[in-house]
Short mmCIF file of C-alpha atoms and ligand atoms in Angstrom, two decimals:
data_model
loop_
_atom_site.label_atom_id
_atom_site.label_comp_id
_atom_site.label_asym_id
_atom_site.label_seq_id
_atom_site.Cartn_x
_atom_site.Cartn_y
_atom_site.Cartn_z
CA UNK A 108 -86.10 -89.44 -32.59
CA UNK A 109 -83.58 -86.99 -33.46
CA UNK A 110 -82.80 -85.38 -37.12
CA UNK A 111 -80.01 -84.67 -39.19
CA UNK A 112 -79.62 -82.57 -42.24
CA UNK A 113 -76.90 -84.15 -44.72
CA UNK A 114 -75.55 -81.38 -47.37
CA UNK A 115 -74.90 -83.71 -51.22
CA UNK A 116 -76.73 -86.17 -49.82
CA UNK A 117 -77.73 -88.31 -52.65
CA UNK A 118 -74.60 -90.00 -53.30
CA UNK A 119 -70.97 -91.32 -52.45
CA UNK A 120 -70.15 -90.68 -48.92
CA UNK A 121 -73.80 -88.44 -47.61
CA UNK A 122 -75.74 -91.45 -48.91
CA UNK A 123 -73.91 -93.94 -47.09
CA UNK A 124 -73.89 -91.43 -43.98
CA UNK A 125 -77.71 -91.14 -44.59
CA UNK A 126 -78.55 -94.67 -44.26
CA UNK A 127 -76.07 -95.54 -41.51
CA UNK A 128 -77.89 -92.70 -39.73
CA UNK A 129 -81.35 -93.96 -40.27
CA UNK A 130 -80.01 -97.65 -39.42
CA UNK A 131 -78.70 -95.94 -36.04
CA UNK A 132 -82.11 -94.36 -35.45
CA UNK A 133 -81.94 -90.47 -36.74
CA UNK A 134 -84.46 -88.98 -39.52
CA UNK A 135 -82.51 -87.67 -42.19
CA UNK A 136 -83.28 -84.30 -44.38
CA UNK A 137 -80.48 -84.57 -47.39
CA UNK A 138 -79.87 -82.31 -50.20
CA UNK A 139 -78.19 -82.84 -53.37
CA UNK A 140 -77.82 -80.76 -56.67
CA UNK A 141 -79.43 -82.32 -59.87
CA UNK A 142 -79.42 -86.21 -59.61
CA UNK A 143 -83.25 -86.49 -58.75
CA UNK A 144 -83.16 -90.32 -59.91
CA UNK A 145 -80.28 -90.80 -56.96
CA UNK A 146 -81.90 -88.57 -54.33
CA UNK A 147 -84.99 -91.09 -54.74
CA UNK A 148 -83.20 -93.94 -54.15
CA UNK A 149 -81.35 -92.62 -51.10
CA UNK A 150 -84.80 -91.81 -49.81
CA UNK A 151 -86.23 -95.06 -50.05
CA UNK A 152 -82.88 -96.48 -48.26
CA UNK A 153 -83.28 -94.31 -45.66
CA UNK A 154 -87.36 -95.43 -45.56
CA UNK A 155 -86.14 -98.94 -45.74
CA UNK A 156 -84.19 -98.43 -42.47
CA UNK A 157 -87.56 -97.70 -40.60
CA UNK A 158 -86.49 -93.77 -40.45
CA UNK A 159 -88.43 -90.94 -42.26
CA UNK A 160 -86.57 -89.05 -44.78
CA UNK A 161 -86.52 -85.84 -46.92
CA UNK A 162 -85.21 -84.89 -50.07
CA UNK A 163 -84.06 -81.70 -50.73
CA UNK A 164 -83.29 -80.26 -54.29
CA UNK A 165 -80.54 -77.50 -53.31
CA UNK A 166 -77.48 -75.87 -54.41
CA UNK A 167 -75.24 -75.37 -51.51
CA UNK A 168 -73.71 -72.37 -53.11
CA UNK A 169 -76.64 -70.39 -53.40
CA UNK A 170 -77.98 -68.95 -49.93
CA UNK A 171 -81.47 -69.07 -50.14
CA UNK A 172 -81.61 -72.68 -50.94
CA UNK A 173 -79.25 -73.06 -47.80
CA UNK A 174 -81.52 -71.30 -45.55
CA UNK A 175 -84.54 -72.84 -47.50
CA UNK A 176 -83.22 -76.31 -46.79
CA UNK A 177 -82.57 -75.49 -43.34
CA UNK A 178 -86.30 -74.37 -42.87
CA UNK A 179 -87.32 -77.34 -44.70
CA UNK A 180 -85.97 -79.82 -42.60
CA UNK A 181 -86.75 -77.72 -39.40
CA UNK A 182 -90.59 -78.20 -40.76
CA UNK A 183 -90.06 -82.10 -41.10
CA UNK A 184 -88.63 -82.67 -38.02
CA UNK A 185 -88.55 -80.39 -35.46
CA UNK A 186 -85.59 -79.02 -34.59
CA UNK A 187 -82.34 -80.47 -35.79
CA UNK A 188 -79.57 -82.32 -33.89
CA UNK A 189 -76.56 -82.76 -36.56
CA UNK A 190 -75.34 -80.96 -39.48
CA UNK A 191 -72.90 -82.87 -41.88
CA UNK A 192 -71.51 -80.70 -44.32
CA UNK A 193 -70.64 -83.05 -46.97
CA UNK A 194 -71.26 -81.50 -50.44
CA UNK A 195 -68.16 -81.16 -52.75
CA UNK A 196 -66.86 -81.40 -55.82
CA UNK A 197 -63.47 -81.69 -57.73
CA UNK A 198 -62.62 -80.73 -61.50
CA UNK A 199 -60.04 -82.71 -63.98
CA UNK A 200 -56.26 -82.92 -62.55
CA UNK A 201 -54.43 -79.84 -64.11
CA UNK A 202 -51.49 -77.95 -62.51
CA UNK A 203 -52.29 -74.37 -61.12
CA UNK A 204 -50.77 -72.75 -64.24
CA UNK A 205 -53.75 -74.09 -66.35
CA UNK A 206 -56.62 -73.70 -64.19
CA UNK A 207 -59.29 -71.09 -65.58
CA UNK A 208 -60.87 -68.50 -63.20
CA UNK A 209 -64.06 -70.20 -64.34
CA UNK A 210 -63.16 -73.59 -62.87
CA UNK A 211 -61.81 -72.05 -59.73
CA UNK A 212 -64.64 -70.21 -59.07
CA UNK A 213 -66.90 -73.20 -59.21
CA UNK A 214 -64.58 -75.34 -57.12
CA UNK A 215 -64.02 -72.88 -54.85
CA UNK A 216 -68.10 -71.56 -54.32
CA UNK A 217 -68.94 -75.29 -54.33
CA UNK A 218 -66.48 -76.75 -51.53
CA UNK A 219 -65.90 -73.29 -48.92
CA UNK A 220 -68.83 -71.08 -49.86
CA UNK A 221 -71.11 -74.11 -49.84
CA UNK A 222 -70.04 -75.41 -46.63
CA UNK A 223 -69.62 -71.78 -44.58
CA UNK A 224 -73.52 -71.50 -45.74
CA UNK A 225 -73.96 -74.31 -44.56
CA UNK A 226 -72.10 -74.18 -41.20
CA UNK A 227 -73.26 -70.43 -40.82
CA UNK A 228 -77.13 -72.00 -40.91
CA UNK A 229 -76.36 -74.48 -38.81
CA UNK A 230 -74.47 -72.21 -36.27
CA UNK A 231 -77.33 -70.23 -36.55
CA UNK A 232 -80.05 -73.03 -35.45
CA UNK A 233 -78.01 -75.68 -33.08
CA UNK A 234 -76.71 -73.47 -30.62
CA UNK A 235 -78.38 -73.36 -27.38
CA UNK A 236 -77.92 -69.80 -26.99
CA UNK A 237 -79.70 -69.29 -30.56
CA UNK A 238 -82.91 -70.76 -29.40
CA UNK A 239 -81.57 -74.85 -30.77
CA UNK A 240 -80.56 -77.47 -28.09
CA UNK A 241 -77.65 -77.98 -28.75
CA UNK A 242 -76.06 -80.99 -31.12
CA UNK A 243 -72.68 -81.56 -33.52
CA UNK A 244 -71.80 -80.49 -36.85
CA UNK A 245 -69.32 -82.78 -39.27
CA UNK A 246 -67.67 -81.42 -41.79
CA UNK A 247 -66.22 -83.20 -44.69
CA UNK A 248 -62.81 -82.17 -45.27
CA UNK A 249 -60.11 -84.81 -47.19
CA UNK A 250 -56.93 -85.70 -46.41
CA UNK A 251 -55.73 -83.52 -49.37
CA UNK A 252 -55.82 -80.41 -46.89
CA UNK A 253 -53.02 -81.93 -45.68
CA UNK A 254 -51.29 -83.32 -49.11
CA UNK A 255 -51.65 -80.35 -51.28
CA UNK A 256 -52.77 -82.42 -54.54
CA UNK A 257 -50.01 -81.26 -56.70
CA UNK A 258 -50.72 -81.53 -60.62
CA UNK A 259 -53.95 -82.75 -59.75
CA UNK A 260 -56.10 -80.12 -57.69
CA UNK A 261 -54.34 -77.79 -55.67
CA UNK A 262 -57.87 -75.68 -55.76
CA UNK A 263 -59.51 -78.43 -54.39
CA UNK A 264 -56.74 -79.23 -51.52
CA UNK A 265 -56.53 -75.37 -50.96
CA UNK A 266 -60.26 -75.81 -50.74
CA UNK A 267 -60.45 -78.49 -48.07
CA UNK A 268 -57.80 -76.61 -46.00
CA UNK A 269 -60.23 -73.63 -45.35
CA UNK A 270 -62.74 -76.32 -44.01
CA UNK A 271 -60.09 -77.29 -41.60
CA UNK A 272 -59.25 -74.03 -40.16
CA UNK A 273 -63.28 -73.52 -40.10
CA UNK A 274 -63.66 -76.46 -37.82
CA UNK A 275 -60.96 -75.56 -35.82
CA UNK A 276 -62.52 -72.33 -35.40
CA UNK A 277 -66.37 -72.96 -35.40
CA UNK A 278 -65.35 -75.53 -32.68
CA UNK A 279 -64.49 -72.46 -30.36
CA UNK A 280 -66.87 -70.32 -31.21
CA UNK A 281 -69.75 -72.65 -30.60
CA UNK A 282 -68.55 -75.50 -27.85
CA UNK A 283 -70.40 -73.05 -25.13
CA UNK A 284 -73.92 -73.36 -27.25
CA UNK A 285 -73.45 -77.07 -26.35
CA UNK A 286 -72.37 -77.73 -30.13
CA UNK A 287 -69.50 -80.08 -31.02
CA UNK A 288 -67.91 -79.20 -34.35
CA UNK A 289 -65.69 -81.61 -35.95
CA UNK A 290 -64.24 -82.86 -39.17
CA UNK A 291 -63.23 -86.54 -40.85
CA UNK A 292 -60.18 -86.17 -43.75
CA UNK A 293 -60.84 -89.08 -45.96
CA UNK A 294 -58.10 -90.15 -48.32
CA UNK A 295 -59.37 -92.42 -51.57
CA UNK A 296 -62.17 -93.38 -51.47
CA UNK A 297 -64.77 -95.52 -54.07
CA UNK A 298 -67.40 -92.76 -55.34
CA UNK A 299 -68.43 -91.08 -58.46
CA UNK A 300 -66.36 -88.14 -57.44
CA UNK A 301 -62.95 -89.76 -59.09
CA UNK A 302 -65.25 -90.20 -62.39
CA UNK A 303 -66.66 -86.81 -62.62
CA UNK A 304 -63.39 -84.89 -62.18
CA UNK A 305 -62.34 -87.56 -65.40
CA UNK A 306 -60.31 -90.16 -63.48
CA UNK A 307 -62.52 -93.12 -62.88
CA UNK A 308 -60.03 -95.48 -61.59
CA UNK A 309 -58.27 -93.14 -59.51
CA UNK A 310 -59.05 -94.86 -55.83
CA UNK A 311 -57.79 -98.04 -56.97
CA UNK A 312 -54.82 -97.22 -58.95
CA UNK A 313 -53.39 -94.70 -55.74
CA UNK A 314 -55.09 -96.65 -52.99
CA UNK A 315 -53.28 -99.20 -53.25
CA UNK A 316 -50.40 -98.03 -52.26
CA UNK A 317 -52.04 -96.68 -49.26
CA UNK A 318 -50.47 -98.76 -46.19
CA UNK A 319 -53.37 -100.71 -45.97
CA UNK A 320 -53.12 -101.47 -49.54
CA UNK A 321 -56.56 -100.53 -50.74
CA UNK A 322 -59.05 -97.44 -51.17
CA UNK A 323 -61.79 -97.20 -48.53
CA UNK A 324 -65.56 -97.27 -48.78
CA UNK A 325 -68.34 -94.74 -48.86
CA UNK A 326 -69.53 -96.91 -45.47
CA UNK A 327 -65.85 -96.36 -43.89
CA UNK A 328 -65.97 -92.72 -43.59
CA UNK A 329 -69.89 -93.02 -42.79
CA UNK A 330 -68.89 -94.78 -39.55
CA UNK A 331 -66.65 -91.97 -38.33
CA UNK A 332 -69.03 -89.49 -39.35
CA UNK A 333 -71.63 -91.18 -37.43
CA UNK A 334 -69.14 -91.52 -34.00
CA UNK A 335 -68.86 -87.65 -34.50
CA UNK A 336 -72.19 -87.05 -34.28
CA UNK A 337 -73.50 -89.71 -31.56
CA UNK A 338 -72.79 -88.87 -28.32
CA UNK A 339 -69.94 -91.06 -27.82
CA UNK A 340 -68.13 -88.61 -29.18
CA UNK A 341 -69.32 -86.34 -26.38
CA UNK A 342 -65.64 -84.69 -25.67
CA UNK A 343 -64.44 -84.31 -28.91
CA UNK A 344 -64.63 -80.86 -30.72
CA UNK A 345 -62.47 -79.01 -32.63
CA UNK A 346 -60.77 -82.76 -34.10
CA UNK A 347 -59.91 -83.58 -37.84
CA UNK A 348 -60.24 -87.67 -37.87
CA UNK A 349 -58.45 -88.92 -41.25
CA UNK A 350 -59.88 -91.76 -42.37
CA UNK A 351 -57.31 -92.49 -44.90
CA UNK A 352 -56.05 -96.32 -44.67
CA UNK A 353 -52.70 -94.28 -43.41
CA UNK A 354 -52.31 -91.94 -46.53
P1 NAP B 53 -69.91 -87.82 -54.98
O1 NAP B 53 -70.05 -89.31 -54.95
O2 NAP B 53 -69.52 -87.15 -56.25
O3 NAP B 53 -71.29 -87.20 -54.42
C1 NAP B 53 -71.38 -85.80 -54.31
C2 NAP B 53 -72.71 -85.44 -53.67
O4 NAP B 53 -72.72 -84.01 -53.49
C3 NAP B 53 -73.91 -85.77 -54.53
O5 NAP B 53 -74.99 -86.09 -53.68
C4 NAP B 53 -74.17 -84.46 -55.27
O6 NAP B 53 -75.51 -84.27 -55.71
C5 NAP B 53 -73.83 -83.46 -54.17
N1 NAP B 53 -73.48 -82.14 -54.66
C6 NAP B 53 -72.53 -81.80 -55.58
N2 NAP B 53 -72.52 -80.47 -55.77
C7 NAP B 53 -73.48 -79.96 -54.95
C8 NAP B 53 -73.97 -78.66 -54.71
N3 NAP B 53 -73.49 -77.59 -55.35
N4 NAP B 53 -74.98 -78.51 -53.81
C9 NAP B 53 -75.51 -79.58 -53.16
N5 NAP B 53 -75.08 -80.83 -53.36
C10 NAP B 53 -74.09 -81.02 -54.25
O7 NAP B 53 -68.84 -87.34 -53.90
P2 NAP B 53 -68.23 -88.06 -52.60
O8 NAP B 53 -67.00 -88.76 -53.01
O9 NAP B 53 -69.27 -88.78 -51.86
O10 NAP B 53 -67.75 -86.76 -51.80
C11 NAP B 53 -68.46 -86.26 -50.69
C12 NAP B 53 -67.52 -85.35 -49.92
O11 NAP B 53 -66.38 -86.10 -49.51
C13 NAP B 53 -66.97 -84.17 -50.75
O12 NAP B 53 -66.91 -83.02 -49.96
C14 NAP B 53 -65.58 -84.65 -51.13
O13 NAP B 53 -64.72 -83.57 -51.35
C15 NAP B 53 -65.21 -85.42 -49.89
N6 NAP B 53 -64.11 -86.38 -50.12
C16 NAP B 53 -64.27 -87.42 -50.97
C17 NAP B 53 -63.20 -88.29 -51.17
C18 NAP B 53 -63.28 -89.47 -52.09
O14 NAP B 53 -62.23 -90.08 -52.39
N7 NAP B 53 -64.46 -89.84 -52.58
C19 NAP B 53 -61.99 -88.07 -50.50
C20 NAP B 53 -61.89 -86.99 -49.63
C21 NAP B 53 -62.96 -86.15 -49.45
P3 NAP B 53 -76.03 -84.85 -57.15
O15 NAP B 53 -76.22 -86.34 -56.94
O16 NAP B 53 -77.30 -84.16 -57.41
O17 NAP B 53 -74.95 -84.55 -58.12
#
């Protein structure tokens, strides 16, 4: 059986990835910040899905809990085949001109610190040059790289963009250690994410004027995170899939 470790795991998107990935036969190592209550639940979905699972309490901006997670799910499993750097977060809409340096910094350690940790560990234990066997990373970028977010989050956009240029990069740097690196843009999608950065019916009220008139689901972007990491997705590296209902 091969093994995956999910980065924010617990909720929204890596949930749904988590349990579409034990449905499709992978075990799954997840981590995820503070919500033990969710984190329990996502492991028992995963256990209800006939794979083994492991919960991980661990901040992805803080390096030793990176590496410890890594090591941690190394220890479960064996080695591991996929890496889906997932974890974000977004603050309340505000133009540029009022965003403190405190929020920034959060946003900013949270969404490209967090994920180069995270990439940087799994660089470090996938390729087969580094001792792995090979495998694919996913990276969770949103189609606001691409939109820019004004008067909303430009930090967050801005944030999303460096992920982009990361997977475009990583992709190259690690295609001859046998590792595929790729990324899915989602546009709106239904999560927690709209309430906690104070905008709780923000995927409905802008997704549907999306062209296919509605937001998407956690599940949606799970099933093109899933084709990145299965191997029939065997010649793709270096991609950025939106999954965006045409945003
Ligand atoms: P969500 O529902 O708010 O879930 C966020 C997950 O990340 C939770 O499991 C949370 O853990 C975890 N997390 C937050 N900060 C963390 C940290 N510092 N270290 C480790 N884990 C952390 O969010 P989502 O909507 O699923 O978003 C997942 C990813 O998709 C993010 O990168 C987001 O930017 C991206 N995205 C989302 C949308 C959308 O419309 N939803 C669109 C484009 C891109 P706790 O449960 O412990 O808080």
């Amino acid at each position: 059986m091969t093994a995956i470790l999910i980065t924010g795991g617990s909720r929204g998107i890596g949930r749904a990835t988590a349990v579409l990935a034990a449905r499709r036969g992978w075990n799954v190592a997840f981590t995820y910040a503070s919500d033990a209550a969710a984190a329990a639940q996502t492991l028992e979905a995963i256990r209800a899905e006939g794979a083994d699972g492991l919960a991980i309490r661990a901040d992805c901006a803080i390096e030793a809990e990176v590496i410890d997670s890594f090591a941690q799910g190394r220890a479960r499993f064996g080695a591991l085949d996929g890496v889906v750097v997932n974890a974000g977060i977004v603050a309340p809409p505000a133009p540029l001109a009022d965003m403190s340096l405190e929020r920034l910094t959060r946003v900013f350690d949270t969404n490209v610190l967090g994920a180069y940790l995270t990439a940087r560990e799994a660089a470090r234990t996938l390729p087969r040059d580094r001792g792995g066997q090979g495998g694919a990373i996913v990276i969770v970028s949103s189609a606001a790289a691409r939109l820019g977010s004004p008067g909303e989050y430009v930090d967050y956009a801005g944030s999303k963009g460096a992920l982009d240029t990361l997977t475009i990069g990583l992709a190259k740097e690690l295609g001859p250690g046998g590792v595929r690196v790729n990324a899915v843009r989602p546009g709106l999608i239904e999560t927690d994410i709209h309430a906690s950065g104070g905008q709780p019916d923000r995927a409905w009220r802008l997704g549907t004027g999306t062209p296919l008139g509605r937001p998407g689901t956690a599940e949606e972007v799970a099933e093109a995170i899933l084709y990145l990491l299965d191997a029939a997705s065997s010649y793709v590296t270096g991609a950025l899939l939106d999954v965006s209902g045409g945003r």
